Short mmCIF file of N, CA and C in Angstrom, two decimals:
data_model
loop_
_atom_site.label_atom_id
_atom_site.label_comp_id
_atom_site.label_asym_id
_atom_site.label_seq_id
_atom_site.Cartn_x
_atom_site.Cartn_y
_atom_site.Cartn_z
N MET A 1 0.70 -1.30 0.10
CA MET A 1 0.11 -0.22 -0.26
C MET A 1 0.94 1.14 0.32
N PRO A 2 0.81 2.55 -0.92
CA PRO A 2 1.40 3.21 -1.03
C PRO A 2 0.85 3.91 0.09
N ALA A 3 2.54 5.28 0.87
CA ALA A 3 2.13 5.52 1.74
C ALA A 3 1.50 7.00 1.43
N LEU A 4 0.53 7.30 2.31
CA LEU A 4 -0.30 8.90 2.58
C LEU A 4 0.23 9.88 2.18
N GLN A 5 -0.02 10.49 1.87
CA GLN A 5 0.52 12.01 2.17
C GLN A 5 0.67 12.56 3.59
N GLU A 6 1.74 13.20 3.35
CA GLU A 6 1.59 13.94 5.16
C GLU A 6 0.00 14.49 5.59
N SER A 7 -0.17 14.08 6.66
CA SER A 7 -1.76 14.64 6.94
C SER A 7 -1.61 16.38 7.56
N ARG A 8 -2.29 16.21 7.51
CA ARG A 8 -2.73 18.21 7.71
C ARG A 8 -3.41 17.99 9.27
N LEU A 9 -3.46 17.04 9.61
CA LEU A 9 -4.35 16.78 11.20
C LEU A 9 -2.79 17.13 11.98
N PRO A 10 -3.64 18.09 13.23
CA PRO A 10 -2.75 18.34 14.18
C PRO A 10 -2.48 17.17 15.45
N ALA A 11 -1.51 17.41 15.58
CA ALA A 11 -1.05 16.21 16.80
C ALA A 11 -1.87 16.03 17.89
N PRO A 12 -2.06 15.26 18.58
CA PRO A 12 -3.18 14.97 19.61
C PRO A 12 -2.83 16.19 21.10
N LYS A 13 -3.67 16.90 21.08
CA LYS A 13 -3.56 17.91 22.62
C LYS A 13 -4.10 16.91 23.73
N ALA A 14 -2.61 17.20 25.03
CA ALA A 14 -2.67 16.17 26.16
C ALA A 14 -4.52 17.07 26.70
N ILE A 15 -4.67 16.25 27.32
CA ILE A 15 -6.15 16.09 27.91
C ILE A 15 -6.29 15.61 28.99
N ALA A 16 -6.45 16.17 30.38
CA ALA A 16 -6.18 15.78 31.61
C ALA A 16 -7.34 14.57 32.01
N GLY A 17 -7.16 13.47 32.22
CA GLY A 17 -7.89 12.80 32.70
C GLY A 17 -8.74 11.95 31.88
N HIS A 18 -9.76 11.21 31.68
CA HIS A 18 -10.97 10.57 31.18
C HIS A 18 -12.15 10.79 31.54
N GLY A 19 -12.96 11.00 30.66
CA GLY A 19 -14.25 11.26 30.81
C GLY A 19 -15.09 11.08 29.62
N HIS A 20 -16.34 11.56 29.85
CA HIS A 20 -17.74 11.88 28.85
C HIS A 20 -18.50 12.14 29.29
N ALA A 21 -19.41 13.06 27.81
CA ALA A 21 -20.15 13.73 28.00
C ALA A 21 -21.56 13.39 27.23
N LEU A 22 -22.68 14.25 27.34
CA LEU A 22 -23.37 14.13 26.29
C LEU A 22 -24.15 15.16 26.09
N PHE A 23 -24.43 15.96 24.83
CA PHE A 23 -24.86 17.13 24.23
C PHE A 23 -25.72 16.89 23.09
N GLY A 24 -26.90 18.20 23.28
CA GLY A 24 -27.42 17.96 22.35
C GLY A 24 -26.91 18.98 20.95
N THR A 25 -27.90 18.54 19.98
CA THR A 25 -27.53 18.83 18.58
C THR A 25 -28.76 18.42 17.61
N ALA A 26 -28.47 19.18 16.59
CA ALA A 26 -30.05 19.67 15.56
C ALA A 26 -30.25 18.51 15.21
N ILE A 27 -29.63 17.15 15.41
CA ILE A 27 -30.39 15.89 15.13
C ILE A 27 -30.55 14.97 16.54
N GLY A 28 -30.36 15.32 17.73
CA GLY A 28 -30.25 14.42 18.87
C GLY A 28 -29.42 14.73 19.47
N THR A 29 -29.64 13.67 20.87
CA THR A 29 -28.42 13.82 21.46
C THR A 29 -27.04 13.38 21.24
N CYS A 30 -26.04 13.48 21.56
CA CYS A 30 -25.16 12.78 21.31
C CYS A 30 -24.17 12.94 22.49
N GLY A 31 -22.83 11.90 22.06
CA GLY A 31 -22.24 11.86 23.24
C GLY A 31 -20.83 12.17 22.42
N ILE A 32 -19.86 12.35 23.55
CA ILE A 32 -18.13 12.15 23.15
C ILE A 32 -17.52 11.85 24.51
N ALA A 33 -16.69 11.14 24.31
CA ALA A 33 -15.58 11.03 25.21
C ALA A 33 -13.82 10.83 25.35
N TRP A 34 -13.53 10.91 26.19
CA TRP A 34 -11.99 11.42 26.19
C TRP A 34 -11.25 11.01 26.89
N GLY A 35 -9.71 11.17 26.92
CA GLY A 35 -8.66 10.71 27.57
C GLY A 35 -7.79 11.32 27.05
N PRO A 36 -6.27 11.37 28.03
CA PRO A 36 -5.05 11.58 27.51
C PRO A 36 -4.76 11.92 26.47
N GLY A 37 -4.95 11.30 25.36
CA GLY A 37 -4.50 11.43 23.90
C GLY A 37 -5.49 11.72 23.23
N GLY A 38 -6.67 12.10 23.52
CA GLY A 38 -7.44 13.32 22.53
C GLY A 38 -9.02 12.57 23.03
N ILE A 39 -9.87 13.11 21.63
CA ILE A 39 -10.79 11.91 21.96
C ILE A 39 -11.17 10.73 21.59
N VAL A 40 -11.33 9.60 22.17
CA VAL A 40 -11.54 8.52 22.12
C VAL A 40 -12.97 7.84 21.25
N ALA A 41 -14.06 8.44 21.19
CA ALA A 41 -15.10 8.04 20.83
C ALA A 41 -16.18 9.42 20.78
N VAL A 42 -16.91 9.45 19.56
CA VAL A 42 -17.79 10.46 19.64
C VAL A 42 -19.18 9.50 18.88
N GLN A 43 -20.42 9.87 19.56
CA GLN A 43 -21.34 9.30 19.13
C GLN A 43 -22.58 9.87 19.14
N LEU A 44 -23.09 8.94 17.69
CA LEU A 44 -24.50 9.98 17.04
C LEU A 44 -25.76 9.49 17.74
N PRO A 45 -26.64 10.31 18.14
CA PRO A 45 -27.92 9.75 18.59
C PRO A 45 -28.37 8.59 18.52
N GLU A 46 -28.60 7.96 19.50
CA GLU A 46 -29.14 6.61 19.13
C GLU A 46 -30.92 6.80 20.08
N ALA A 47 -31.73 6.06 20.20
CA ALA A 47 -33.52 6.20 20.20
C ALA A 47 -33.77 7.33 21.24
N ASP A 48 -32.90 7.13 22.43
CA ASP A 48 -32.61 8.00 23.18
C ASP A 48 -31.21 8.29 24.10
N ALA A 49 -30.73 9.46 25.25
CA ALA A 49 -30.10 9.84 25.72
C ALA A 49 -29.11 8.65 26.18
N GLN A 50 -30.03 7.53 26.89
CA GLN A 50 -29.72 6.30 27.70
C GLN A 50 -28.92 5.77 26.65
N ALA A 51 -29.46 5.44 26.08
CA ALA A 51 -29.41 4.24 24.46
C ALA A 51 -27.97 4.93 23.95
N THR A 52 -27.45 6.46 23.80
CA THR A 52 -26.51 7.39 23.27
C THR A 52 -25.05 6.86 23.76
N ARG A 53 -25.55 6.95 25.84
CA ARG A 53 -24.29 6.78 26.49
C ARG A 53 -23.81 4.74 26.41
N ALA A 54 -24.89 4.49 26.56
CA ALA A 54 -24.71 2.82 26.40
C ALA A 54 -24.05 2.42 25.18
N ARG A 55 -23.94 3.03 23.80
CA ARG A 55 -23.44 2.61 22.80
C ARG A 55 -21.72 3.00 23.07
N MET A 56 -22.18 4.50 23.14
CA MET A 56 -20.63 5.38 23.37
C MET A 56 -20.11 4.58 24.38
N LEU A 57 -20.21 3.97 25.31
CA LEU A 57 -19.30 3.21 26.18
C LEU A 57 -19.11 1.98 26.59
N LEU A 58 -19.46 1.42 24.99
CA LEU A 58 -19.49 -0.09 25.57
C LEU A 58 -17.79 -0.90 25.38
N ARG A 59 -17.20 -0.31 24.62
CA ARG A 59 -16.19 -0.40 24.66
C ARG A 59 -14.94 0.43 25.51
N LEU A 60 -15.55 1.30 25.88
CA LEU A 60 -14.03 2.19 26.60
C LEU A 60 -14.65 2.05 28.67
N ALA A 61 -13.45 2.10 28.64
CA ALA A 61 -13.42 1.93 30.62
C ALA A 61 -13.29 3.42 31.14
N HIS A 62 -12.88 3.80 32.28
CA HIS A 62 -12.54 4.67 33.02
C HIS A 62 -13.19 6.15 32.29
N CYS A 63 -14.19 6.09 31.47
CA CYS A 63 -14.73 6.92 31.52
C CYS A 63 -16.02 7.88 32.07
N ALA A 64 -16.24 8.02 33.06
CA ALA A 64 -17.05 8.70 33.91
C ALA A 64 -17.27 9.89 33.47
N PRO A 65 -18.79 10.29 33.92
CA PRO A 65 -19.41 11.36 33.24
C PRO A 65 -18.58 12.11 34.09
N ARG A 66 -18.41 13.66 33.53
CA ARG A 66 -18.41 14.89 33.73
C ARG A 66 -18.79 15.97 33.68
N PRO A 67 -18.87 16.75 34.33
CA PRO A 67 -19.88 17.92 34.46
C PRO A 67 -19.40 18.61 33.86
N GLU A 68 -18.03 18.94 33.67
CA GLU A 68 -17.67 20.20 33.04
C GLU A 68 -16.06 19.71 31.61
N PRO A 69 -16.71 19.34 30.60
CA PRO A 69 -15.74 18.86 29.65
C PRO A 69 -14.34 19.81 29.57
N PRO A 70 -12.59 19.08 29.39
CA PRO A 70 -11.81 20.31 29.27
C PRO A 70 -11.72 21.44 28.19
N ALA A 71 -11.41 22.45 27.81
CA ALA A 71 -11.53 23.26 26.72
C ALA A 71 -11.52 22.64 25.66
N VAL A 72 -10.58 21.36 25.30
CA VAL A 72 -10.08 21.16 23.95
C VAL A 72 -11.76 20.33 23.82
N VAL A 73 -12.13 19.50 24.28
CA VAL A 73 -13.24 18.77 24.18
C VAL A 73 -14.68 19.49 23.74
N ARG A 74 -14.80 21.10 24.66
CA ARG A 74 -15.57 21.60 24.69
C ARG A 74 -15.93 22.40 23.43
N ALA A 75 -14.62 22.46 22.84
CA ALA A 75 -14.44 22.92 21.71
C ALA A 75 -14.75 21.44 19.99
N ALA A 76 -14.94 20.49 20.52
CA ALA A 76 -14.74 19.75 19.70
C ALA A 76 -16.72 19.53 19.59
N ILE A 77 -17.63 19.45 20.85
CA ILE A 77 -18.30 19.43 21.28
C ILE A 77 -18.97 20.41 20.10
N GLU A 78 -18.99 21.91 20.17
CA GLU A 78 -18.85 22.99 19.74
C GLU A 78 -19.19 22.89 17.91
N GLY A 79 -17.58 22.12 17.83
CA GLY A 79 -17.71 21.56 16.06
C GLY A 79 -18.68 21.15 15.25
N VAL A 80 -19.32 19.58 16.30
CA VAL A 80 -19.93 19.16 15.99
C VAL A 80 -21.27 19.73 16.06
N GLN A 81 -21.72 20.51 17.35
CA GLN A 81 -23.05 21.32 17.39
C GLN A 81 -23.13 22.35 15.76
N ALA A 82 -22.07 22.92 15.48
CA ALA A 82 -22.28 23.89 13.89
C ALA A 82 -22.38 22.78 12.72
N LEU A 83 -21.66 21.59 13.10
CA LEU A 83 -21.49 20.89 11.61
C LEU A 83 -22.74 20.29 11.28
N LEU A 84 -23.49 19.95 12.29
CA LEU A 84 -25.24 18.92 12.27
C LEU A 84 -26.05 20.23 12.33
N ALA A 85 -25.63 22.13 12.47
CA ALA A 85 -26.44 22.51 12.67
C ALA A 85 -26.59 23.37 10.65
N GLY A 86 -25.80 22.73 9.79
CA GLY A 86 -25.66 22.96 8.76
C GLY A 86 -24.24 23.48 8.68
N GLN A 87 -23.50 23.93 9.65
CA GLN A 87 -22.24 25.05 8.99
C GLN A 87 -20.99 23.84 8.34
N PRO A 88 -20.68 24.52 7.30
CA PRO A 88 -19.57 23.48 6.54
C PRO A 88 -18.14 22.98 7.49
N ARG A 89 -18.12 22.68 8.39
CA ARG A 89 -17.34 22.26 9.12
C ARG A 89 -16.67 20.86 8.77
N ASP A 90 -15.34 21.13 8.60
CA ASP A 90 -14.94 19.54 8.59
C ASP A 90 -14.04 19.37 9.54
N LEU A 91 -13.71 19.98 10.86
CA LEU A 91 -13.57 19.28 12.30
C LEU A 91 -12.52 18.37 11.92
N CYS A 92 -11.08 19.07 11.10
CA CYS A 92 -10.00 18.46 11.43
C CYS A 92 -9.17 18.66 12.63
N GLU A 93 -9.34 19.87 13.32
CA GLU A 93 -8.83 20.14 14.18
C GLU A 93 -9.10 19.86 15.49
N VAL A 94 -9.97 18.84 15.67
CA VAL A 94 -10.36 17.70 17.12
C VAL A 94 -9.35 16.86 16.66
N PRO A 95 -8.65 16.84 17.66
CA PRO A 95 -7.89 15.67 18.05
C PRO A 95 -8.35 14.48 18.63
N LEU A 96 -7.70 13.55 17.86
CA LEU A 96 -8.40 12.27 18.03
C LEU A 96 -7.14 11.03 18.75
N ASP A 97 -7.57 10.50 19.50
CA ASP A 97 -6.75 9.39 19.87
C ASP A 97 -6.89 7.77 19.69
N MET A 98 -5.89 7.84 18.26
CA MET A 98 -5.98 6.47 17.80
C MET A 98 -5.36 5.24 17.92
N SER A 99 -4.78 5.12 19.41
CA SER A 99 -3.75 4.16 19.82
C SER A 99 -4.45 2.98 19.65
N ARG A 100 -6.15 3.08 19.73
CA ARG A 100 -6.31 1.61 19.70
C ARG A 100 -6.86 1.07 18.43
N ILE A 101 -6.58 1.88 17.51
CA ILE A 101 -6.95 1.84 16.33
C ILE A 101 -5.97 1.23 15.44
N SER A 102 -6.43 0.24 14.48
CA SER A 102 -5.55 -0.40 13.31
C SER A 102 -5.18 0.66 12.76
N PRO A 103 -3.56 0.53 12.04
CA PRO A 103 -3.22 1.23 10.97
C PRO A 103 -4.03 1.50 9.85
N PHE A 104 -4.49 0.40 9.10
CA PHE A 104 -5.22 0.31 8.03
C PHE A 104 -6.71 1.45 8.01
N HIS A 105 -6.91 1.66 9.38
CA HIS A 105 -8.30 2.01 9.76
C HIS A 105 -8.10 3.31 10.10
N GLN A 106 -6.87 4.22 10.37
CA GLN A 106 -6.24 5.24 10.65
C GLN A 106 -6.20 5.57 9.22
N GLN A 107 -5.77 4.70 7.95
CA GLN A 107 -5.63 5.46 7.07
C GLN A 107 -7.12 5.71 6.18
N VAL A 108 -7.39 4.66 6.39
CA VAL A 108 -9.09 5.25 6.07
C VAL A 108 -9.85 6.56 6.61
N TYR A 109 -9.63 6.58 8.03
CA TYR A 109 -10.08 7.89 8.64
C TYR A 109 -9.56 9.04 8.37
N ALA A 110 -8.39 8.69 7.79
CA ALA A 110 -7.62 10.04 7.48
C ALA A 110 -8.24 10.37 6.57
N LEU A 111 -8.39 9.94 5.19
CA LEU A 111 -8.62 10.01 4.02
C LEU A 111 -10.44 10.44 4.28
N ALA A 112 -10.82 9.72 4.97
CA ALA A 112 -12.51 10.73 4.94
C ALA A 112 -12.26 12.00 5.88
N ARG A 113 -11.46 11.88 6.57
CA ARG A 113 -11.43 13.47 7.30
C ARG A 113 -11.23 14.45 6.02
N ALA A 114 -10.73 14.40 4.83
CA ALA A 114 -10.45 15.63 3.97
C ALA A 114 -11.46 15.45 3.10
N ILE A 115 -12.06 14.68 3.09
CA ILE A 115 -13.71 15.05 2.34
C ILE A 115 -14.50 16.13 2.89
N ALA A 116 -14.57 16.85 1.97
CA ALA A 116 -15.20 18.43 2.21
C ALA A 116 -16.78 18.20 2.53
N PRO A 117 -17.05 18.79 3.44
CA PRO A 117 -18.73 18.99 3.57
C PRO A 117 -19.62 19.14 2.33
N GLY A 118 -20.64 18.47 2.07
CA GLY A 118 -21.10 18.50 1.22
C GLY A 118 -20.52 17.54 -0.25
N SER A 119 -19.69 17.29 0.26
CA SER A 119 -19.01 16.48 -1.13
C SER A 119 -18.84 15.12 -1.07
N PRO A 120 -19.56 14.49 -0.85
CA PRO A 120 -19.61 12.56 -0.72
C PRO A 120 -18.48 12.24 -1.82
N ARG A 121 -17.54 11.09 -1.03
CA ARG A 121 -17.55 10.28 -2.20
C ARG A 121 -17.80 8.97 -1.95
N ALA A 122 -16.92 8.46 -2.89
CA ALA A 122 -17.76 6.60 -3.09
C ALA A 122 -16.32 6.14 -1.75
N TYR A 123 -16.69 4.49 -1.38
CA TYR A 123 -16.04 3.92 -1.29
C TYR A 123 -14.80 3.71 -1.85
N GLY A 124 -15.11 3.29 -3.34
CA GLY A 124 -14.29 3.08 -4.02
C GLY A 124 -13.28 4.06 -4.44
N ASP A 125 -13.57 5.29 -4.06
CA ASP A 125 -12.45 6.63 -3.97
C ASP A 125 -11.74 6.35 -3.15
N LEU A 126 -12.21 6.20 -1.97
CA LEU A 126 -10.74 6.02 -1.14
C LEU A 126 -10.28 4.65 -0.73
N ALA A 127 -10.53 3.36 -1.60
CA ALA A 127 -9.79 2.50 -2.16
C ALA A 127 -9.00 2.45 -3.02
N GLU A 128 -9.63 3.03 -3.64
CA GLU A 128 -7.82 3.67 -4.78
C GLU A 128 -6.89 4.45 -4.17
N GLN A 129 -7.32 5.07 -3.61
CA GLN A 129 -6.04 6.02 -2.99
C GLN A 129 -5.67 5.51 -2.29
N LEU A 130 -5.48 4.75 -1.58
CA LEU A 130 -4.99 3.27 -0.76
C LEU A 130 -4.17 2.38 -1.56
N GLY A 131 -4.72 2.50 -2.77
CA GLY A 131 -3.84 1.73 -3.74
C GLY A 131 -4.70 0.56 -4.03
N ARG A 132 -5.58 -0.10 -4.40
CA ARG A 132 -6.14 -0.78 -4.72
C ARG A 132 -7.90 -0.68 -4.79
N LYS A 133 -8.84 -0.80 -5.70
CA LYS A 133 -9.91 -0.67 -5.78
C LYS A 133 -10.60 -1.78 -4.95
N GLY A 134 -10.28 -3.16 -5.54
CA GLY A 134 -10.32 -4.08 -4.48
C GLY A 134 -10.63 -3.85 -3.00
N LEU A 135 -10.15 -2.71 -1.99
CA LEU A 135 -10.25 -2.37 -1.34
C LEU A 135 -11.48 -1.48 -0.68
N SER A 136 -12.41 -1.28 -1.90
CA SER A 136 -13.96 -0.89 -1.28
C SER A 136 -14.46 -1.68 -0.32
N ARG A 137 -14.43 -3.30 0.17
CA ARG A 137 -15.02 -3.88 0.93
C ARG A 137 -14.90 -3.24 2.65
N ALA A 138 -13.24 -3.35 2.65
CA ALA A 138 -12.31 -3.37 3.74
C ALA A 138 -12.40 -1.61 4.00
N VAL A 139 -12.25 -0.89 3.00
CA VAL A 139 -13.01 0.80 3.37
C VAL A 139 -14.56 0.89 4.56
N GLY A 140 -15.41 0.12 3.64
CA GLY A 140 -16.73 -0.24 4.13
C GLY A 140 -16.83 -0.66 5.65
N GLN A 141 -16.25 -1.25 5.98
CA GLN A 141 -15.80 -1.85 7.07
C GLN A 141 -15.01 -1.25 8.45
N ALA A 142 -14.09 -0.85 7.60
CA ALA A 142 -13.56 0.13 8.65
C ALA A 142 -14.59 1.65 8.73
N LEU A 143 -15.12 1.93 8.42
CA LEU A 143 -15.68 3.27 8.00
C LEU A 143 -17.36 2.91 8.93
N GLY A 144 -17.80 1.25 9.19
CA GLY A 144 -19.17 0.92 9.79
C GLY A 144 -18.43 0.93 11.26
N LEU A 145 -17.45 1.04 11.55
CA LEU A 145 -16.24 0.45 13.04
C LEU A 145 -15.87 1.72 13.41
N ASN A 146 -16.30 3.10 12.81
CA ASN A 146 -15.89 3.95 13.09
C ASN A 146 -16.10 4.69 14.56
N PRO A 147 -15.26 4.99 15.49
CA PRO A 147 -15.75 5.24 16.71
C PRO A 147 -15.76 7.18 16.90
N PHE A 148 -15.55 7.67 15.92
CA PHE A 148 -15.68 8.85 15.95
C PHE A 148 -16.48 9.70 14.91
N ALA A 149 -17.70 9.19 14.45
CA ALA A 149 -18.57 9.92 13.78
C ALA A 149 -19.43 10.53 14.29
N PRO A 150 -19.30 12.23 14.11
CA PRO A 150 -19.56 13.07 12.64
C PRO A 150 -17.48 13.22 12.37
N VAL A 151 -17.07 13.43 12.98
CA VAL A 151 -15.55 13.84 13.38
C VAL A 151 -15.01 13.19 12.25
N VAL A 152 -15.00 11.96 12.38
CA VAL A 152 -14.16 11.38 10.79
C VAL A 152 -15.88 11.24 10.19
N PRO A 153 -16.05 11.90 9.32
CA PRO A 153 -16.84 12.09 8.65
C PRO A 153 -17.85 10.63 7.51
N CYS A 154 -18.14 9.75 8.33
CA CYS A 154 -18.16 8.27 7.18
C CYS A 154 -19.33 8.42 6.51
N HIS A 155 -20.20 9.21 7.13
CA HIS A 155 -21.67 10.09 6.29
C HIS A 155 -20.96 10.53 4.90
N ARG A 156 -19.69 10.85 4.70
CA ARG A 156 -19.50 11.41 3.20
C ARG A 156 -19.34 10.28 2.49
N VAL A 157 -19.29 8.98 2.90
CA VAL A 157 -18.73 7.99 2.23
C VAL A 157 -19.91 7.36 1.10
N LEU A 158 -20.23 7.17 0.24
CA LEU A 158 -21.32 6.27 -0.41
C LEU A 158 -20.90 5.60 -1.21
N ALA A 159 -21.78 4.20 -1.37
CA ALA A 159 -21.55 3.07 -2.48
C ALA A 159 -21.39 3.29 -3.63
N ALA A 160 -21.06 2.48 -4.89
CA ALA A 160 -21.05 2.95 -6.00
C ALA A 160 -22.58 3.29 -6.52
N GLY A 161 -22.32 4.11 -7.56
CA GLY A 161 -23.65 4.76 -8.20
C GLY A 161 -24.47 6.05 -7.33
N GLY A 162 -23.34 6.43 -6.21
CA GLY A 162 -24.56 7.25 -5.36
C GLY A 162 -25.16 6.52 -4.25
N LYS A 163 -25.11 5.25 -4.72
CA LYS A 163 -26.16 4.61 -3.32
C LYS A 163 -25.67 4.90 -1.65
N THR A 164 -26.54 4.51 -1.07
CA THR A 164 -25.84 5.05 0.34
C THR A 164 -25.05 4.25 1.30
N GLY A 165 -25.08 3.21 0.92
CA GLY A 165 -24.37 1.89 1.45
C GLY A 165 -25.33 2.21 3.13
N GLY A 166 -24.49 1.37 3.56
CA GLY A 166 -25.06 1.42 5.09
C GLY A 166 -24.23 2.59 5.82
N PHE A 167 -24.90 2.24 6.89
CA PHE A 167 -24.43 3.74 8.17
C PHE A 167 -25.04 3.07 9.79
N SER A 168 -23.93 2.73 10.34
CA SER A 168 -23.62 2.08 11.73
C SER A 168 -24.82 2.86 12.83
N ALA A 169 -25.17 4.15 12.56
CA ALA A 169 -25.57 5.24 13.44
C ALA A 169 -27.22 4.65 14.05
N GLY A 170 -27.48 5.14 14.66
CA GLY A 170 -29.22 4.85 14.88
C GLY A 170 -30.07 6.13 13.49
N GLY A 171 -30.46 5.03 12.92
CA GLY A 171 -31.24 6.06 12.13
C GLY A 171 -31.01 4.76 10.60
N GLY A 172 -30.05 4.85 10.94
CA GLY A 172 -29.12 3.80 9.58
C GLY A 172 -29.09 4.64 8.22
N ALA A 173 -29.15 4.21 7.69
CA ALA A 173 -29.41 5.21 5.78
C ALA A 173 -30.29 6.34 6.15
N ALA A 174 -31.16 6.37 6.81
CA ALA A 174 -32.11 7.91 6.80
C ALA A 174 -30.96 8.49 8.15
N THR A 175 -31.02 8.38 8.69
CA THR A 175 -29.65 9.02 9.30
C THR A 175 -28.61 10.06 8.83
N LYS A 176 -28.51 9.09 7.85
CA LYS A 176 -27.19 9.67 7.04
C LYS A 176 -27.13 10.70 5.63
N LEU A 177 -28.61 10.27 5.32
CA LEU A 177 -29.03 10.90 4.00
C LEU A 177 -29.34 12.58 4.69
N ARG A 178 -29.84 12.56 5.97
CA ARG A 178 -30.02 13.78 6.53
C ARG A 178 -28.90 14.30 7.13
N MET A 179 -27.69 13.69 7.41
CA MET A 179 -26.52 14.55 7.91
C MET A 179 -25.89 15.13 6.32
N LEU A 180 -26.13 14.25 5.25
CA LEU A 180 -25.28 14.88 3.88
C LEU A 180 -27.06 15.78 3.63
N GLU A 181 -27.69 15.87 4.11
CA GLU A 181 -28.60 17.19 3.44
C GLU A 181 -28.30 18.44 4.32
N ILE A 182 -27.87 18.24 5.44
CA ILE A 182 -28.06 19.27 6.29
C ILE A 182 -26.59 19.67 5.47
N GLU A 183 -25.57 19.09 5.29
CA GLU A 183 -24.56 19.94 4.29
C GLU A 183 -24.45 20.14 2.96
N GLY A 184 -25.48 20.12 2.53
CA GLY A 184 -25.85 20.54 1.15
C GLY A 184 -25.49 19.89 0.00
N ALA A 185 -25.62 18.45 0.23
CA ALA A 185 -25.00 17.71 -0.22
C ALA A 185 -26.31 16.83 -1.37
N HIS A 186 -26.49 16.56 -2.43
CA HIS A 186 -27.48 16.24 -3.23
C HIS A 186 -26.77 14.95 -4.20
N ILE A 187 -27.78 13.86 -3.35
CA ILE A 187 -26.80 12.35 -4.17
C ILE A 187 -28.11 12.09 -5.55
N GLY A 188 -26.88 12.29 -6.52
CA GLY A 188 -27.55 11.62 -7.71
C GLY A 188 -28.80 12.53 -8.22
N GLY A 189 -28.51 13.75 -8.12
CA GLY A 189 -29.62 14.85 -8.36
C GLY A 189 -30.65 15.04 -7.70
N THR A 190 -30.98 14.29 -6.54
CA THR A 190 -32.39 13.77 -6.17
C THR A 190 -32.51 15.03 -5.33
N LEU A 191 -33.94 15.43 -4.94
CA LEU A 191 -34.45 16.50 -4.01
C LEU A 191 -34.33 16.02 -2.78
N PRO A 192 -33.63 17.02 -1.80
CA PRO A 192 -34.16 17.00 -0.08
C PRO A 192 -35.17 15.92 0.49
N LEU A 193 -34.40 15.29 1.26
CA LEU A 193 -35.46 13.84 1.97
C LEU A 193 -36.20 14.82 2.62
N PHE A 194 -35.96 15.60 3.78
CA PHE A 194 -36.27 16.56 4.88
C PHE A 194 -35.93 17.95 4.50
N GLY A 195 -37.65 18.35 4.18
CA GLY A 195 -37.87 19.35 3.71
C GLY A 195 -38.30 20.57 5.11
#
């Protein structure tokens, strides 16, 4: 696999301690968890706030709720809120802790983070950037396991022919389409689903 070009992403900023918080957005209650290496998870809305928290914390230990997140985390929350309210944000300034993420998934996530809001790409496009069109399924699997949505904007990656493909967040493909519409993307020339 060819090496990726040097990333424009910042080095992770140190964050004191571990914790998590829930926060409101235009599409529902999201969650965020952090540790000393940066953000360890971001969770899109589930059926309710308790389900959002439970899904986010499935694989996380040591992330007790904190009433006041550190400044770096508050900035990440504000960025997610702005993106989901329709502001064209790429969230590349949000420091992610990728220490538990495989090297291949890190490459996929870096490519996804480079996709501009409202400009969806195909799984095959990312696979080609990784060196082989045959990696499309592996790219889809990596994005399906993305613990950082929407900071790693897996909603901006579609199946061939502009089809939505899968989406593991609550609401599935309908949530993916709603997020793309918020960003002003039109899939295959279609009219907005939510007006």
